[in-house]
Tab-separated table of C-alpha atoms in Angstrom:
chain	number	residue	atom	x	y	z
A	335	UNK	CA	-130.474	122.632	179.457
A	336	UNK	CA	-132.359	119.949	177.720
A	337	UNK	CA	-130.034	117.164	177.283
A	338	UNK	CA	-130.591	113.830	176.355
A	339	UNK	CA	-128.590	111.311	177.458
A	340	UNK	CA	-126.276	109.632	175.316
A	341	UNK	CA	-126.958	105.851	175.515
A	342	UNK	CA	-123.746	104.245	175.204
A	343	UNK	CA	-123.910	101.819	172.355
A	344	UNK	CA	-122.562	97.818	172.530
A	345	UNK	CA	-119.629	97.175	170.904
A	346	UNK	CA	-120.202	95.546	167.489
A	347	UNK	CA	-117.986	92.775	168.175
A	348	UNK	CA	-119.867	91.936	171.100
A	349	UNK	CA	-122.895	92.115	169.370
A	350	UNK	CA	-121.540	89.878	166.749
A	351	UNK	CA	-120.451	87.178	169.625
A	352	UNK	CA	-124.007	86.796	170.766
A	353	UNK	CA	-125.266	86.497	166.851
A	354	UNK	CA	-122.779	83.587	166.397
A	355	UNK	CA	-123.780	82.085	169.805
A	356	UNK	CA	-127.714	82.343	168.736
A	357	UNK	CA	-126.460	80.557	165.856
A	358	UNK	CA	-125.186	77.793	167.081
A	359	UNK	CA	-127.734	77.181	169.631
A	360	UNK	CA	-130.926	77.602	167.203
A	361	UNK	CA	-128.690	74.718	164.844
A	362	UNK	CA	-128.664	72.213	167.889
A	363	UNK	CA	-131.743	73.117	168.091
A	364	UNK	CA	-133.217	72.236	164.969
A	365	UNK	CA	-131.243	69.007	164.367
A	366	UNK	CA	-129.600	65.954	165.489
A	367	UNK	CA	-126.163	66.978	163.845
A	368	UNK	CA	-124.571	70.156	164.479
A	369	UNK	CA	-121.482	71.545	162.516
A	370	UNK	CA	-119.124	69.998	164.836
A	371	UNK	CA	-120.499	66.850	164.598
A	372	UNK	CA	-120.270	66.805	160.772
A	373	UNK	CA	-116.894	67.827	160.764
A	374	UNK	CA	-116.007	65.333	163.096
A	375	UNK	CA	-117.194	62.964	161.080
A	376	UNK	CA	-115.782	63.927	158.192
A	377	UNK	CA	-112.255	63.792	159.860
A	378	UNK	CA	-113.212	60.019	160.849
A	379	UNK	CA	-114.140	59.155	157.354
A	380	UNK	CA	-110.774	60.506	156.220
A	381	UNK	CA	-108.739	58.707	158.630
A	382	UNK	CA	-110.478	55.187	157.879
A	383	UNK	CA	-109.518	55.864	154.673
A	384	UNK	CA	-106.091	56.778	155.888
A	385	UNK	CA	-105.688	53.532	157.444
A	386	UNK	CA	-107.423	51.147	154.187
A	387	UNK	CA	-105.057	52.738	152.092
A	388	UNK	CA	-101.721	52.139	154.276
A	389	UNK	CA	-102.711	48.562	155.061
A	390	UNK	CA	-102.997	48.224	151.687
A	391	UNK	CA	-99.909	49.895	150.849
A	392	UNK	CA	-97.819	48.012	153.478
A	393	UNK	CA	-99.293	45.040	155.221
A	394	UNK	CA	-99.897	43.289	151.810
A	395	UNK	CA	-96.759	43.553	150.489
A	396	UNK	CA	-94.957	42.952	153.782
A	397	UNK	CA	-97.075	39.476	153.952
A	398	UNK	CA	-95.978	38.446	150.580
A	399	UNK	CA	-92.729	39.152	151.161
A	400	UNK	CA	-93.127	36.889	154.408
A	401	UNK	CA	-94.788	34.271	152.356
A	402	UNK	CA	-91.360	34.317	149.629
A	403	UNK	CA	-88.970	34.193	152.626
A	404	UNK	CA	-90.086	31.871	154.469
A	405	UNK	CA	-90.587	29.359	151.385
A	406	UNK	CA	-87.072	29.838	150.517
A	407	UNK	CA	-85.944	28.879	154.531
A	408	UNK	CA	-88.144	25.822	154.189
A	409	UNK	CA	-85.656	25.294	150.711
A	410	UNK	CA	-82.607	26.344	152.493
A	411	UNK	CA	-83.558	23.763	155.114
A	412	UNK	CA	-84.390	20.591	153.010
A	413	UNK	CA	-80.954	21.456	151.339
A	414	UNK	CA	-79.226	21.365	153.998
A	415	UNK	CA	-80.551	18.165	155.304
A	416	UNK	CA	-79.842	16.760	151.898
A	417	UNK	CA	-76.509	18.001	152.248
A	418	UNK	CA	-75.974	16.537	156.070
A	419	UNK	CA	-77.032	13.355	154.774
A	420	UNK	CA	-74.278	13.825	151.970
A	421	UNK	CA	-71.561	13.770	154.721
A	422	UNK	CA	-72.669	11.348	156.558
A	423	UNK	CA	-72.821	9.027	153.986
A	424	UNK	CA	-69.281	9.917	153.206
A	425	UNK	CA	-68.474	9.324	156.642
A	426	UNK	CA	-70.272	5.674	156.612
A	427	UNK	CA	-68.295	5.483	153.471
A	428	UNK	CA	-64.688	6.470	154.604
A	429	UNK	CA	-65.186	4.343	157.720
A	430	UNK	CA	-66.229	1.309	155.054
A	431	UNK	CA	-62.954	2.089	153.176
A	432	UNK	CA	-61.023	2.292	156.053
A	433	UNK	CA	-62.380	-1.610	157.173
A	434	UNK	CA	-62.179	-2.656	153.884
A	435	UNK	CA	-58.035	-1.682	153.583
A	436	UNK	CA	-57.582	-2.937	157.775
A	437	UNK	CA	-59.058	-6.459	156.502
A	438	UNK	CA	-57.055	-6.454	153.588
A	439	UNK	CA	-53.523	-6.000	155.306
A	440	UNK	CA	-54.590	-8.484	157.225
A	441	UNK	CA	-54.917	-10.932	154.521
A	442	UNK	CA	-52.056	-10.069	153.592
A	443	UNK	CA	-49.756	-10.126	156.718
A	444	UNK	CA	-51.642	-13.424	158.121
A	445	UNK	CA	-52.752	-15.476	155.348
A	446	UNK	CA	-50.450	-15.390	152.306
A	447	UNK	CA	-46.917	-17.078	153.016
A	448	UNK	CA	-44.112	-14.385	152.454
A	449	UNK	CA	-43.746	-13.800	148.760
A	450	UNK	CA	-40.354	-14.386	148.863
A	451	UNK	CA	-40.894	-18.275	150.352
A	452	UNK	CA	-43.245	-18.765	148.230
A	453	UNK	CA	-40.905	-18.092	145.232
A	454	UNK	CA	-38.480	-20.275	146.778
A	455	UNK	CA	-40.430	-23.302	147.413
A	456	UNK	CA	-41.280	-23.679	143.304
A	457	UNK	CA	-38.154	-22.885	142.527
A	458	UNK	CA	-37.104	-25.734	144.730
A	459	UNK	CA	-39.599	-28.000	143.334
């Protein structure tokens, strides 16, 4: 009985596994940049870009807007300070037609002679 032995042979998949991992060693070998690293950059480059484009997209127009609002609360507020002066020059001038009609009854009730004597006393001369 003249058997050989069967040698039990490696799973390819195993076999494949060690060819990948001799792969990726010999590439960090042989440069500064591996596959991971260039993907990872790649993913950074498209995120920057990501973010220029959506500062772009919002911030801009979000600062403009700012810019338009707050001009028209700087309009809002001189009008209104035009307007306050309005009423209180209507208030100066109500209280100035008030003292104006108080001295002028006043006149009237201490100064003129009773229009009725007054009437009587030409008559009588």
């Amino acid at each position: 009985m003249n058997e050989t032995p069967i040698k039990p042979t490696r799973p390819r998949r195993r076999t494949q596994f060690k060819a990948n991992v001799q792969r990726l060693r010999s590439s960090r070998n042989q440069g500064m940049f591996g596959m991971a690293e260039i993907l990872a950059l790649g993913v950074s480059l498209f995120l920057l870009l990501l973010v220029v484009i959506s500062y772009i997209y919002f911030l801009v127009p979000a600062r403009s807007r700012r810019e338009t609002l707050q001009l028209e609360r700087t309009r809002l507020q001189s009008q209104l300070r035009s307007s306050q002066e309005i009423i209180r020059q209507g208030q100066d001038t109500q209280s100035t037609v008030t003292k104006i009609t108080e001295s002028l009854d006043e006149f009237q009730s201490y100064h003129l002679s009773n229009a009725g004597q007054g009437r009587m006393g030409l008559y009588g001369e």
